[in-house]
Amino acid sequence: MAGAWPNPEFFLIKDISLTLKDGSKLDVDRSLVTRAMQYSSTSGFPELIKWVKDLQEKVHKPPTLEITDENKQLDIIITNGSQDGICKTLEACVSAGDNVLIEVPTYAGTLAILNPLKPKILPVESDKDGIIPGSIRRHLSKWNPEDSQNPKSSIPKILHCVPNGGNPTGSQLTWERKKAIYKLCQDYDIIIMEDDPYFYLQFSKPYVPSFLSMDVDGRVMRFDTFTKVMSSGMRIGCLSGPRALVNKIIQHQQVSAVHSSGLSQVALFTILQEMGHTGFLQHCDKVADFYKRQRDACLAAANKHLSGLAEWVEPSGGMFVWLKLPQIKDTYKLIWEKAREKEVLFVPGNAFMIDSSVPCQYLRSAYSLVSAEDMDKAFERLSAIIKEELKQ
C-alpha cells in the first residue's frame, strides 16, 4: 500500500509489432511491453543498459570497466537523448560564477543550457583538428595543479567538447591532441564532458579513439545518442561515466523525468537485439557513407559557387560545413534577412559563439536533408547575395 503506481488494468497497449524499412517485422516481447507500460528503473531498462554497456566495451574498451574504485567504475544511464544528459550534468556540476572550459564555436544547445547557470565561460580555441591544447593550457596558467584540491579555488572543473563532426564545424579532434588534453585534465583534475553524437558518423576508419577509451581515472562523462543513426523522435541517448557522478544524474532523473520513455526503450532494444552489435555497426557505416556523399555534394556546390567568396575546411564527419565569409563583417543580417528573402536558410555563426552580439563572419550549412540539386541552388543564391552585399 506504499506504491503510487497506477493500476495496469487500464493501460491500453497490449502488444507492439514493428515493421522495419526492409519489410521485416519484429514483435516486441509481451513481457517487455507490460513492463514498458508501467514505471520502471530510473537508470533505464536493464536489457538496454547491458546492450549499450557491451557496445561501449566492444567499441571503446573503457579502462574504468576494470577499475577497483567503485566510485570510478563505469556506469550508464539511459537519457532522453544525449542533450538531456548534458543538461543534467551541467546543472549538477556548474554553479553561478564557476569557470567552465568550453570549445568554441560550440553547439548552441550547450550554450542555452549554460547561460542561465551564469558561469564564467573560458572559450577554448579550435581549428580543423579540434580543440587546441595550448588554448586550455593558457587558461589554466592562472592556477597551479594543487589548486584543484582546494574547494575554495576558482579552478575550472569541467571541459566540454564535441570531438567528432562537431556542430557547427564538422571538425575532428585528433588522437595526439586528445592525449595532450587528457593529460592536462589529469594534472588539473578536470572532468571531461565528451559530447559525441556524431561518433558513428566519422567519414574515415578506424574511428579516432575516444576519451572514454583512455580514461584511467574515471574523469570522462561520455554522451552518446541513437538520434543520428536510428531515430531522433525516440529520444534515447546514454551517459557513460564514473558511478559516483552517474548516480547524481540518476537522482536528478528521479525528480525530473522519472525515467526515459519505456516504450521507446523496449522498441529500440528489440531492434538492437535483432541487429546485434555487428549489425548495428554495419548500419552506422551505411549512415556515415550517406552523409559522406552528402558532404561531397555540398563541397562540390560550394566550390562551384563560393570560390573566392567563402572559406571552409572539409568536414571529417557529421552533417555540417562551417563557412567563413572573409569579406563580410557580420553574417547575421545577411543570413536572417537577405538570404531568407531569397528562400534559402543557413544559421548565422554568432549562434555558436559565447557572445552572440559580437560580429561573426561565419555561417553553418547543414547537408543532412538537402538534395544535391537544392544544395547547388542554395549556394548559387548565397553567392549572388554576397556579391550584391559587396557592391554596397
mmCIF file of C-alpha atoms in Angstrom:
data_model
loop_
_atom_site.group_PDB
_atom_site.id
_atom_site.type_symbol
_atom_site.label_atom_id
_atom_site.label_comp_id
_atom_site.label_asym_id
_atom_site.label_seq_id
_atom_site.Cartn_x
_atom_site.Cartn_y
_atom_site.Cartn_z
ATOM 1 C CA MET A 1 0.000 0.000 0.000
ATOM 2 C CA ALA A 2 3.037 2.259 -0.241
ATOM 3 C CA GLY A 3 3.343 2.344 -4.037
ATOM 4 C CA ALA A 4 1.892 5.231 -6.059
ATOM 5 C CA TRP A 5 1.808 3.192 -9.243
ATOM 6 C CA PRO A 6 -1.302 3.340 -11.444
ATOM 7 C CA ASN A 7 -3.286 0.140 -11.884
ATOM 8 C CA PRO A 8 -2.148 -1.542 -15.119
ATOM 9 C CA GLU A 9 -5.656 -2.889 -15.709
ATOM 10 C CA PHE A 10 -6.403 0.344 -17.529
ATOM 11 C CA PHE A 11 -3.272 0.516 -19.682
ATOM 12 C CA LEU A 12 -4.464 0.207 -23.271
ATOM 13 C CA ILE A 13 -1.452 -1.241 -25.103
ATOM 14 C CA LYS A 14 -1.012 -4.998 -25.001
ATOM 15 C CA ASP A 15 1.212 -5.824 -27.971
ATOM 16 C CA ILE A 16 3.666 -3.908 -30.140
ATOM 17 C CA SER A 17 4.765 -5.019 -33.595
ATOM 18 C CA LEU A 18 7.420 -3.139 -35.544
ATOM 19 C CA THR A 19 7.727 -3.135 -39.331
ATOM 20 C CA LEU A 20 11.194 -2.131 -40.487
ATOM 21 C CA LYS A 21 12.016 -0.431 -43.775
ATOM 22 C CA ASP A 22 13.427 -3.661 -45.212
ATOM 23 C CA GLY A 23 9.984 -5.220 -44.761
ATOM 24 C CA SER A 24 10.907 -7.397 -41.818
ATOM 25 C CA LYS A 25 8.626 -7.476 -38.780
ATOM 26 C CA LEU A 26 9.581 -7.643 -35.133
ATOM 27 C CA ASP A 27 7.231 -8.398 -32.277
ATOM 28 C CA VAL A 28 8.232 -6.761 -29.022
ATOM 29 C CA ASP A 29 8.267 -9.372 -26.278
ATOM 30 C CA ARG A 30 4.948 -9.083 -24.420
ATOM 31 C CA SER A 31 6.652 -9.109 -21.026
ATOM 32 C CA LEU A 32 8.720 -6.103 -22.149
ATOM 33 C CA VAL A 33 5.574 -4.324 -23.309
ATOM 34 C CA THR A 34 3.944 -4.959 -19.945
ATOM 35 C CA ARG A 35 6.951 -3.553 -18.131
ATOM 36 C CA ALA A 36 7.226 -0.622 -20.531
ATOM 37 C CA MET A 37 3.690 0.472 -19.732
ATOM 38 C CA GLN A 38 4.497 0.910 -16.051
ATOM 39 C CA TYR A 39 7.057 2.987 -14.141
ATOM 40 C CA SER A 40 10.486 1.402 -14.394
ATOM 41 C CA SER A 41 14.086 1.845 -13.296
ATOM 42 C CA THR A 42 15.284 5.441 -13.436
ATOM 43 C CA SER A 43 18.593 4.424 -14.990
ATOM 44 C CA GLY A 44 16.840 2.579 -17.831
ATOM 45 C CA PHE A 45 15.699 -0.895 -18.834
ATOM 46 C CA PRO A 46 18.372 -3.354 -17.637
ATOM 47 C CA GLU A 47 18.337 -5.158 -21.004
ATOM 48 C CA LEU A 48 19.050 -1.941 -22.911
ATOM 49 C CA ILE A 49 21.701 -0.828 -20.426
ATOM 50 C CA LYS A 50 23.502 -4.159 -20.796
ATOM 51 C CA TRP A 51 23.347 -3.936 -24.597
ATOM 52 C CA VAL A 52 24.791 -0.420 -24.506
ATOM 53 C CA LYS A 53 27.454 -1.357 -21.952
ATOM 54 C CA ASP A 54 28.543 -4.272 -24.132
ATOM 55 C CA LEU A 55 28.699 -1.903 -27.113
ATOM 56 C CA GLN A 56 30.881 0.535 -25.167
ATOM 57 C CA GLU A 57 33.173 -2.347 -24.211
ATOM 58 C CA LYS A 58 33.373 -3.520 -27.840
ATOM 59 C CA VAL A 59 33.979 -0.073 -29.360
ATOM 60 C CA HIS A 60 35.828 1.865 -26.644
ATOM 61 C CA LYS A 61 37.222 -0.736 -24.237
ATOM 62 C CA PRO A 62 36.943 1.686 -21.275
ATOM 63 C CA PRO A 63 39.655 1.141 -18.625
ATOM 64 C CA THR A 64 37.037 2.053 -15.999
ATOM 65 C CA LEU A 65 35.349 -1.312 -16.577
ATOM 66 C CA GLU A 66 38.236 -2.877 -14.664
ATOM 67 C CA ILE A 67 38.977 -0.118 -12.146
ATOM 68 C CA THR A 68 38.883 -1.207 -8.496
ATOM 69 C CA ASP A 69 37.459 2.012 -7.055
ATOM 70 C CA GLU A 70 33.675 1.524 -7.171
ATOM 71 C CA ASN A 71 33.060 5.266 -7.391
ATOM 72 C CA LYS A 72 35.108 5.399 -10.592
ATOM 73 C CA GLN A 73 33.755 2.239 -12.220
ATOM 74 C CA LEU A 74 31.878 2.695 -15.493
ATOM 75 C CA ASP A 75 28.145 3.119 -15.083
ATOM 76 C CA ILE A 76 25.399 4.019 -17.560
ATOM 77 C CA ILE A 77 22.076 5.828 -17.540
ATOM 78 C CA ILE A 78 19.635 5.935 -20.441
ATOM 79 C CA THR A 79 18.685 9.554 -21.132
ATOM 80 C CA ASN A 80 16.101 11.397 -23.214
ATOM 81 C CA GLY A 81 18.605 11.931 -25.988
ATOM 82 C CA SER A 82 22.179 12.974 -25.242
ATOM 83 C CA GLN A 83 21.208 16.607 -24.630
ATOM 84 C CA ASP A 84 19.180 15.542 -21.603
ATOM 85 C CA GLY A 85 22.307 14.007 -20.072
ATOM 86 C CA ILE A 86 24.379 17.082 -20.927
ATOM 87 C CA CYS A 87 21.804 19.366 -19.310
ATOM 88 C CA LYS A 88 21.614 17.319 -16.119
ATOM 89 C CA THR A 89 25.394 17.059 -15.861
ATOM 90 C CA LEU A 90 25.933 20.783 -16.270
ATOM 91 C CA GLU A 91 23.201 21.527 -13.741
ATOM 92 C CA ALA A 92 24.860 19.123 -11.308
ATOM 93 C CA CYS A 93 28.398 20.420 -11.762
ATOM 94 C CA VAL A 94 28.144 24.137 -12.523
ATOM 95 C CA SER A 95 27.189 26.974 -10.180
ATOM 96 C CA ALA A 96 26.999 30.707 -10.788
ATOM 97 C CA GLY A 97 30.464 32.217 -11.168
ATOM 98 C CA ASP A 98 32.224 28.883 -11.833
ATOM 99 C CA ASN A 99 34.896 28.837 -14.516
ATOM 100 C CA VAL A 100 33.985 26.383 -17.289
ATOM 101 C CA LEU A 101 36.149 25.439 -20.282
ATOM 102 C CA ILE A 102 34.094 25.332 -23.493
ATOM 103 C CA GLU A 103 35.245 24.637 -27.027
ATOM 104 C CA VAL A 104 34.345 27.484 -29.401
ATOM 105 C CA PRO A 105 32.498 27.615 -31.651
ATOM 106 C CA THR A 106 30.195 25.158 -29.954
ATOM 107 C CA TYR A 107 26.741 23.636 -30.118
ATOM 108 C CA ALA A 108 24.127 26.316 -29.486
ATOM 109 C CA GLY A 109 22.112 23.970 -27.253
ATOM 110 C CA THR A 110 25.009 23.691 -24.802
ATOM 111 C CA LEU A 111 25.211 27.464 -24.546
ATOM 112 C CA ALA A 112 21.450 27.623 -23.962
ATOM 113 C CA ILE A 113 21.872 25.243 -21.007
ATOM 114 C CA LEU A 114 24.899 27.042 -19.586
ATOM 115 C CA ASN A 115 23.843 30.674 -19.814
ATOM 116 C CA PRO A 116 21.069 30.527 -17.167
ATOM 117 C CA LEU A 117 23.561 28.886 -14.776
ATOM 118 C CA LYS A 118 25.669 32.078 -15.081
ATOM 119 C CA PRO A 119 29.153 30.553 -15.114
ATOM 120 C CA LYS A 120 32.244 32.308 -16.388
ATOM 121 C CA ILE A 121 32.860 30.627 -19.726
ATOM 122 C CA LEU A 122 36.505 30.259 -20.728
ATOM 123 C CA PRO A 123 36.497 29.890 -24.539
ATOM 124 C CA VAL A 124 38.865 27.206 -25.805
ATOM 125 C CA GLU A 125 40.109 27.774 -29.346
ATOM 126 C CA SER A 126 39.754 25.073 -32.009
ATOM 127 C CA ASP A 127 40.670 24.504 -35.647
ATOM 128 C CA LYS A 128 40.237 21.765 -38.244
ATOM 129 C CA ASP A 129 41.870 19.294 -35.811
ATOM 130 C CA GLY A 130 39.582 20.190 -32.917
ATOM 131 C CA ILE A 131 40.461 21.776 -29.595
ATOM 132 C CA ILE A 132 43.919 23.330 -29.405
ATOM 133 C CA PRO A 133 45.588 22.030 -26.196
ATOM 134 C CA GLY A 134 47.658 25.203 -25.904
ATOM 135 C CA SER A 135 44.457 27.223 -25.511
ATOM 136 C CA ILE A 136 43.474 25.108 -22.492
ATOM 137 C CA ARG A 137 46.984 25.470 -21.121
ATOM 138 C CA ARG A 138 46.834 29.265 -21.379
ATOM 139 C CA HIS A 139 43.569 29.384 -19.433
ATOM 140 C CA LEU A 140 44.919 27.052 -16.746
ATOM 141 C CA SER A 141 48.157 29.010 -16.346
ATOM 142 C CA LYS A 142 46.346 31.214 -13.796
ATOM 143 C CA TRP A 143 46.278 28.273 -11.395
ATOM 144 C CA ASN A 144 48.586 25.589 -10.047
ATOM 145 C CA PRO A 145 47.582 21.913 -10.284
ATOM 146 C CA GLU A 146 47.417 21.798 -6.462
ATOM 147 C CA ASP A 147 44.586 24.365 -6.581
ATOM 148 C CA SER A 148 42.286 21.605 -7.811
ATOM 149 C CA GLN A 149 42.363 20.132 -4.298
ATOM 150 C CA ASN A 150 41.196 23.384 -2.715
ATOM 151 C CA PRO A 151 37.363 23.534 -2.575
ATOM 152 C CA LYS A 152 37.526 27.333 -2.490
ATOM 153 C CA SER A 153 39.646 27.580 -5.637
ATOM 154 C CA SER A 154 38.122 29.023 -8.816
ATOM 155 C CA ILE A 155 39.949 26.469 -10.986
ATOM 156 C CA PRO A 156 37.720 25.045 -13.765
ATOM 157 C CA LYS A 157 36.147 21.678 -13.005
ATOM 158 C CA ILE A 158 34.613 20.980 -16.438
ATOM 159 C CA LEU A 159 35.806 20.821 -20.044
ATOM 160 C CA HIS A 160 33.067 20.394 -22.647
ATOM 161 C CA CYS A 161 33.906 19.361 -26.203
ATOM 162 C CA VAL A 162 32.337 17.804 -29.320
ATOM 163 C CA PRO A 163 35.240 15.707 -30.658
ATOM 164 C CA ASN A 164 33.768 14.309 -33.896
ATOM 165 C CA GLY A 165 31.882 16.000 -36.715
ATOM 166 C CA GLY A 166 31.341 18.947 -34.415
ATOM 167 C CA ASN A 167 28.211 21.053 -34.638
ATOM 168 C CA PRO A 168 28.849 23.521 -36.269
ATOM 169 C CA THR A 169 32.401 22.983 -37.575
ATOM 170 C CA GLY A 170 32.463 19.347 -38.736
ATOM 171 C CA SER A 171 35.996 19.096 -37.315
ATOM 172 C CA GLN A 172 37.563 16.067 -35.659
ATOM 173 C CA LEU A 173 39.789 16.078 -32.583
ATOM 174 C CA THR A 174 42.952 14.144 -33.328
ATOM 175 C CA TRP A 175 44.328 11.325 -31.199
ATOM 176 C CA GLU A 176 47.512 13.253 -30.410
ATOM 177 C CA ARG A 177 45.533 16.251 -29.175
ATOM 178 C CA LYS A 178 43.237 14.024 -27.137
ATOM 179 C CA LYS A 179 46.218 12.568 -25.306
ATOM 180 C CA ALA A 180 47.566 16.048 -24.552
ATOM 181 C CA ILE A 181 44.146 17.263 -23.378
ATOM 182 C CA TYR A 182 43.588 14.237 -21.145
ATOM 183 C CA LYS A 183 46.988 14.789 -19.525
ATOM 184 C CA LEU A 184 46.107 18.435 -18.813
ATOM 185 C CA CYS A 185 42.803 17.355 -17.277
ATOM 186 C CA GLN A 186 44.666 14.811 -15.141
ATOM 187 C CA ASP A 187 47.098 17.450 -13.914
ATOM 188 C CA TYR A 188 44.326 19.913 -13.002
ATOM 189 C CA ASP A 189 41.673 17.315 -12.026
ATOM 190 C CA ILE A 190 39.125 18.398 -14.646
ATOM 191 C CA ILE A 191 36.061 16.408 -15.729
ATOM 192 C CA ILE A 192 35.864 15.889 -19.496
ATOM 193 C CA MET A 193 32.354 16.083 -20.949
ATOM 194 C CA GLU A 194 32.748 14.075 -24.166
ATOM 195 C CA ASP A 195 29.681 15.169 -26.129
ATOM 196 C CA ASP A 196 29.927 12.795 -29.094
ATOM 197 C CA PRO A 197 26.627 12.447 -31.028
ATOM 198 C CA TYR A 198 28.494 12.159 -34.357
ATOM 199 C CA PHE A 199 30.989 9.486 -33.295
ATOM 200 C CA TYR A 200 29.476 6.912 -35.674
ATOM 201 C CA LEU A 201 29.337 9.479 -38.488
ATOM 202 C CA GLN A 202 33.116 9.657 -38.905
ATOM 203 C CA PHE A 203 33.998 9.534 -42.605
ATOM 204 C CA SER A 204 37.200 7.529 -42.287
ATOM 205 C CA LYS A 205 38.166 4.391 -40.424
ATOM 206 C CA PRO A 206 39.362 3.298 -37.998
ATOM 207 C CA TYR A 207 37.489 5.538 -35.576
ATOM 208 C CA VAL A 208 39.647 8.012 -33.676
ATOM 209 C CA PRO A 209 39.759 6.545 -30.137
ATOM 210 C CA SER A 210 37.522 8.317 -27.638
ATOM 211 C CA PHE A 211 38.390 9.994 -24.357
ATOM 212 C CA LEU A 212 36.437 7.157 -22.712
ATOM 213 C CA SER A 213 38.905 4.678 -24.211
ATOM 214 C CA MET A 214 41.808 6.354 -22.363
ATOM 215 C CA ASP A 215 40.020 7.148 -19.101
ATOM 216 C CA VAL A 216 42.104 5.505 -16.385
ATOM 217 C CA ASP A 217 40.917 7.965 -13.709
ATOM 218 C CA GLY A 218 37.138 7.978 -14.041
ATOM 219 C CA ARG A 219 37.017 11.612 -15.172
ATOM 220 C CA VAL A 220 35.174 11.226 -18.509
ATOM 221 C CA MET A 221 31.432 11.702 -18.832
ATOM 222 C CA ARG A 222 30.580 10.432 -22.312
ATOM 223 C CA PHE A 223 27.325 11.323 -24.060
ATOM 224 C CA ASP A 224 26.086 9.096 -26.886
ATOM 225 C CA THR A 225 22.806 9.094 -28.750
ATOM 226 C CA PHE A 226 20.805 6.924 -31.116
ATOM 227 C CA THR A 227 19.321 10.104 -32.604
ATOM 228 C CA LYS A 228 21.677 10.426 -35.569
ATOM 229 C CA VAL A 229 21.649 6.789 -36.673
ATOM 230 C CA MET A 230 18.329 5.264 -35.521
ATOM 231 C CA SER A 231 15.649 7.848 -34.752
ATOM 232 C CA SER A 232 15.614 11.391 -33.403
ATOM 233 C CA GLY A 233 11.986 11.069 -32.265
ATOM 234 C CA MET A 234 12.693 8.100 -29.987
ATOM 235 C CA ARG A 235 14.667 10.484 -27.732
ATOM 236 C CA ILE A 236 17.059 7.814 -26.499
ATOM 237 C CA GLY A 237 20.659 8.525 -25.586
ATOM 238 C CA CYS A 238 23.021 7.335 -22.908
ATOM 239 C CA LEU A 239 25.545 8.741 -20.487
ATOM 240 C CA SER A 240 28.585 6.606 -19.632
ATOM 241 C CA GLY A 241 30.846 7.673 -16.800
ATOM 242 C CA PRO A 242 32.140 7.083 -13.272
ATOM 243 C CA ARG A 243 29.492 5.661 -10.962
ATOM 244 C CA ALA A 244 29.716 8.458 -8.374
ATOM 245 C CA LEU A 245 28.834 11.083 -10.983
ATOM 246 C CA VAL A 246 26.300 8.956 -12.868
ATOM 247 C CA ASN A 247 24.473 8.325 -9.581
ATOM 248 C CA LYS A 248 23.995 12.092 -9.230
ATOM 249 C CA ILE A 249 22.431 12.209 -12.682
ATOM 250 C CA ILE A 250 20.178 9.283 -11.765
ATOM 251 C CA GLN A 251 18.986 11.241 -8.714
ATOM 252 C CA HIS A 252 18.303 14.234 -10.970
ATOM 253 C CA GLN A 253 16.356 11.976 -13.348
ATOM 254 C CA GLN A 254 14.269 10.644 -10.465
ATOM 255 C CA VAL A 255 12.925 14.107 -9.688
ATOM 256 C CA SER A 256 12.595 15.361 -13.264
ATOM 257 C CA ALA A 257 11.662 12.863 -15.984
ATOM 258 C CA VAL A 258 11.483 9.810 -13.607
ATOM 259 C CA HIS A 259 12.930 7.734 -16.481
ATOM 260 C CA SER A 260 13.177 7.743 -20.262
ATOM 261 C CA SER A 261 10.137 6.518 -22.191
ATOM 262 C CA GLY A 262 9.653 2.818 -21.572
ATOM 263 C CA LEU A 263 8.002 2.296 -24.960
ATOM 264 C CA SER A 264 10.918 3.932 -26.775
ATOM 265 C CA GLN A 265 13.415 1.868 -24.797
ATOM 266 C CA VAL A 266 11.807 -1.507 -25.482
ATOM 267 C CA ALA A 267 11.184 -0.684 -29.150
ATOM 268 C CA LEU A 268 14.814 0.321 -29.599
ATOM 269 C CA PHE A 269 16.102 -2.645 -27.605
ATOM 270 C CA THR A 270 14.060 -5.064 -29.730
ATOM 271 C CA ILE A 271 15.631 -3.661 -32.898
ATOM 272 C CA LEU A 272 19.141 -3.584 -31.451
ATOM 273 C CA GLN A 273 18.828 -7.117 -30.116
ATOM 274 C CA GLU A 274 17.819 -8.307 -33.576
ATOM 275 C CA MET A 275 20.719 -6.430 -35.218
ATOM 276 C CA GLY A 276 23.376 -7.357 -32.699
ATOM 277 C CA HIS A 277 26.414 -5.168 -32.183
ATOM 278 C CA THR A 278 27.895 -6.147 -35.544
ATOM 279 C CA GLY A 279 24.658 -5.345 -37.360
ATOM 280 C CA PHE A 280 24.371 -2.008 -35.547
ATOM 281 C CA LEU A 281 27.905 -1.005 -36.545
ATOM 282 C CA GLN A 282 27.231 -2.054 -40.142
ATOM 283 C CA HIS A 283 24.106 0.109 -40.106
ATOM 284 C CA CYS A 284 26.159 3.036 -38.778
ATOM 285 C CA ASP A 285 28.623 2.555 -41.634
ATOM 286 C CA LYS A 286 25.762 2.873 -44.144
ATOM 287 C CA VAL A 287 24.554 6.060 -42.459
ATOM 288 C CA ALA A 288 28.076 7.516 -42.433
ATOM 289 C CA ASP A 289 28.532 6.640 -46.121
ATOM 290 C CA PHE A 290 25.314 8.517 -46.942
ATOM 291 C CA TYR A 291 26.436 11.625 -45.083
ATOM 292 C CA LYS A 292 29.853 11.440 -46.738
ATOM 293 C CA ARG A 293 28.166 11.532 -50.145
ATOM 294 C CA GLN A 294 26.052 14.458 -48.952
ATOM 295 C CA ARG A 295 29.189 16.239 -47.761
ATOM 296 C CA ASP A 296 30.892 15.716 -51.103
ATOM 297 C CA ALA A 297 27.865 17.133 -52.939
ATOM 298 C CA CYS A 298 27.814 20.113 -50.594
ATOM 299 C CA LEU A 299 31.520 20.809 -51.126
ATOM 300 C CA ALA A 300 31.112 20.464 -54.893
ATOM 301 C CA ALA A 301 28.373 23.097 -54.830
ATOM 302 C CA ALA A 302 30.482 25.340 -52.603
ATOM 303 C CA ASN A 303 33.473 25.043 -54.937
ATOM 304 C CA LYS A 304 31.259 25.850 -57.892
ATOM 305 C CA HIS A 305 29.596 28.951 -56.462
ATOM 306 C CA LEU A 306 31.590 30.245 -53.482
ATOM 307 C CA SER A 307 35.244 30.053 -54.533
ATOM 308 C CA GLY A 308 36.807 33.417 -53.749
ATOM 309 C CA LEU A 309 33.804 34.409 -51.634
ATOM 310 C CA ALA A 310 33.982 31.904 -48.779
ATOM 311 C CA GLU A 311 36.473 29.681 -46.975
ATOM 312 C CA TRP A 312 35.847 26.266 -45.480
ATOM 313 C CA VAL A 313 37.544 23.078 -44.289
ATOM 314 C CA GLU A 314 36.426 19.636 -45.419
ATOM 315 C CA PRO A 315 34.338 18.115 -42.593
ATOM 316 C CA SER A 316 35.683 14.890 -41.072
ATOM 317 C CA GLY A 317 32.207 13.703 -40.118
ATOM 318 C CA GLY A 318 28.733 14.782 -39.138
ATOM 319 C CA MET A 319 26.229 16.918 -41.029
ATOM 320 C CA PHE A 320 27.702 20.408 -41.344
ATOM 321 C CA VAL A 321 30.009 22.668 -43.331
ATOM 322 C CA TRP A 322 31.310 25.724 -41.458
ATOM 323 C CA LEU A 323 31.764 28.605 -43.899
ATOM 324 C CA LYS A 324 33.679 31.833 -43.370
ATOM 325 C CA LEU A 325 32.816 34.896 -45.451
ATOM 326 C CA PRO A 326 36.070 36.879 -45.083
ATOM 327 C CA GLN A 327 34.732 39.929 -46.926
ATOM 328 C CA ILE A 328 31.588 40.161 -44.789
ATOM 329 C CA LYS A 329 31.991 41.673 -41.325
ATOM 330 C CA ASP A 330 28.884 40.025 -39.858
ATOM 331 C CA THR A 331 26.702 37.311 -41.407
ATOM 332 C CA TYR A 332 23.663 37.828 -39.165
ATOM 333 C CA LYS A 333 21.679 40.291 -41.266
ATOM 334 C CA LEU A 334 22.888 38.711 -44.493
ATOM 335 C CA ILE A 335 21.512 35.304 -43.466
ATOM 336 C CA TRP A 336 18.425 36.166 -41.412
ATOM 337 C CA GLU A 337 17.120 38.835 -43.754
ATOM 338 C CA LYS A 338 18.579 38.765 -47.255
ATOM 339 C CA ALA A 339 19.020 35.003 -47.586
ATOM 340 C CA ARG A 340 15.525 34.357 -46.231
ATOM 341 C CA GLU A 341 14.119 36.775 -48.797
ATOM 342 C CA LYS A 342 15.743 34.566 -51.459
ATOM 343 C CA GLU A 343 14.196 31.485 -49.793
ATOM 344 C CA VAL A 344 17.422 29.901 -48.615
ATOM 345 C CA LEU A 345 18.198 29.170 -44.962
ATOM 346 C CA PHE A 346 21.503 28.889 -43.127
ATOM 347 C CA VAL A 347 22.422 29.571 -39.489
ATOM 348 C CA PRO A 348 24.497 32.694 -38.728
ATOM 349 C CA GLY A 349 27.727 31.838 -36.932
ATOM 350 C CA ASN A 350 27.014 34.038 -33.923
ATOM 351 C CA ALA A 351 24.535 31.394 -32.704
ATOM 352 C CA PHE A 352 27.527 29.185 -31.833
ATOM 353 C CA MET A 353 29.635 31.822 -30.110
ATOM 354 C CA ILE A 354 29.923 32.641 -26.410
ATOM 355 C CA ASP A 355 28.822 36.235 -27.040
ATOM 356 C CA SER A 356 26.261 36.210 -29.831
ATOM 357 C CA SER A 357 26.281 40.026 -30.029
ATOM 358 C CA VAL A 358 29.836 40.167 -31.401
ATOM 359 C CA PRO A 359 30.030 40.394 -35.229
ATOM 360 C CA CYS A 360 30.776 36.994 -36.773
ATOM 361 C CA GLN A 361 31.967 36.133 -40.278
ATOM 362 C CA TYR A 362 30.783 32.524 -40.202
ATOM 363 C CA LEU A 363 27.649 30.569 -41.091
ATOM 364 C CA ARG A 364 26.636 26.924 -40.739
ATOM 365 C CA SER A 365 25.329 24.907 -43.654
ATOM 366 C CA ALA A 366 23.624 21.560 -42.954
ATOM 367 C CA TYR A 367 23.618 18.938 -45.723
ATOM 368 C CA SER A 368 21.667 16.169 -43.983
ATOM 369 C CA LEU A 369 18.252 16.692 -45.636
ATOM 370 C CA VAL A 370 19.017 18.546 -48.874
ATOM 371 C CA SER A 371 19.392 17.055 -52.343
ATOM 372 C CA ALA A 372 22.485 17.794 -54.420
ATOM 373 C CA GLU A 373 20.332 19.882 -56.755
ATOM 374 C CA ASP A 374 18.982 22.014 -53.912
ATOM 375 C CA MET A 375 22.452 22.443 -52.412
ATOM 376 C CA ASP A 376 23.578 23.788 -55.772
ATOM 377 C CA LYS A 377 20.649 26.237 -55.837
ATOM 378 C CA ALA A 378 21.273 27.284 -52.238
ATOM 379 C CA PHE A 379 24.931 28.174 -52.800
ATOM 380 C CA GLU A 380 24.129 29.840 -56.104
ATOM 381 C CA ARG A 381 21.690 32.118 -54.271
ATOM 382 C CA LEU A 382 24.143 32.684 -51.415
ATOM 383 C CA SER A 383 26.820 33.653 -53.942
ATOM 384 C CA ALA A 384 24.506 36.223 -55.516
ATOM 385 C CA ILE A 385 23.613 37.632 -52.085
ATOM 386 C CA ILE A 386 27.287 38.002 -51.102
ATOM 387 C CA LYS A 387 28.164 39.676 -54.394
ATOM 388 C CA GLU A 388 25.253 42.075 -54.019
ATOM 389 C CA GLU A 389 26.367 42.877 -50.472
ATOM 390 C CA LEU A 390 29.926 43.594 -51.599
ATOM 391 C CA LYS A 391 28.708 46.120 -54.183
ATOM 392 C CA GLN A 392 27.155 48.288 -51.484
#
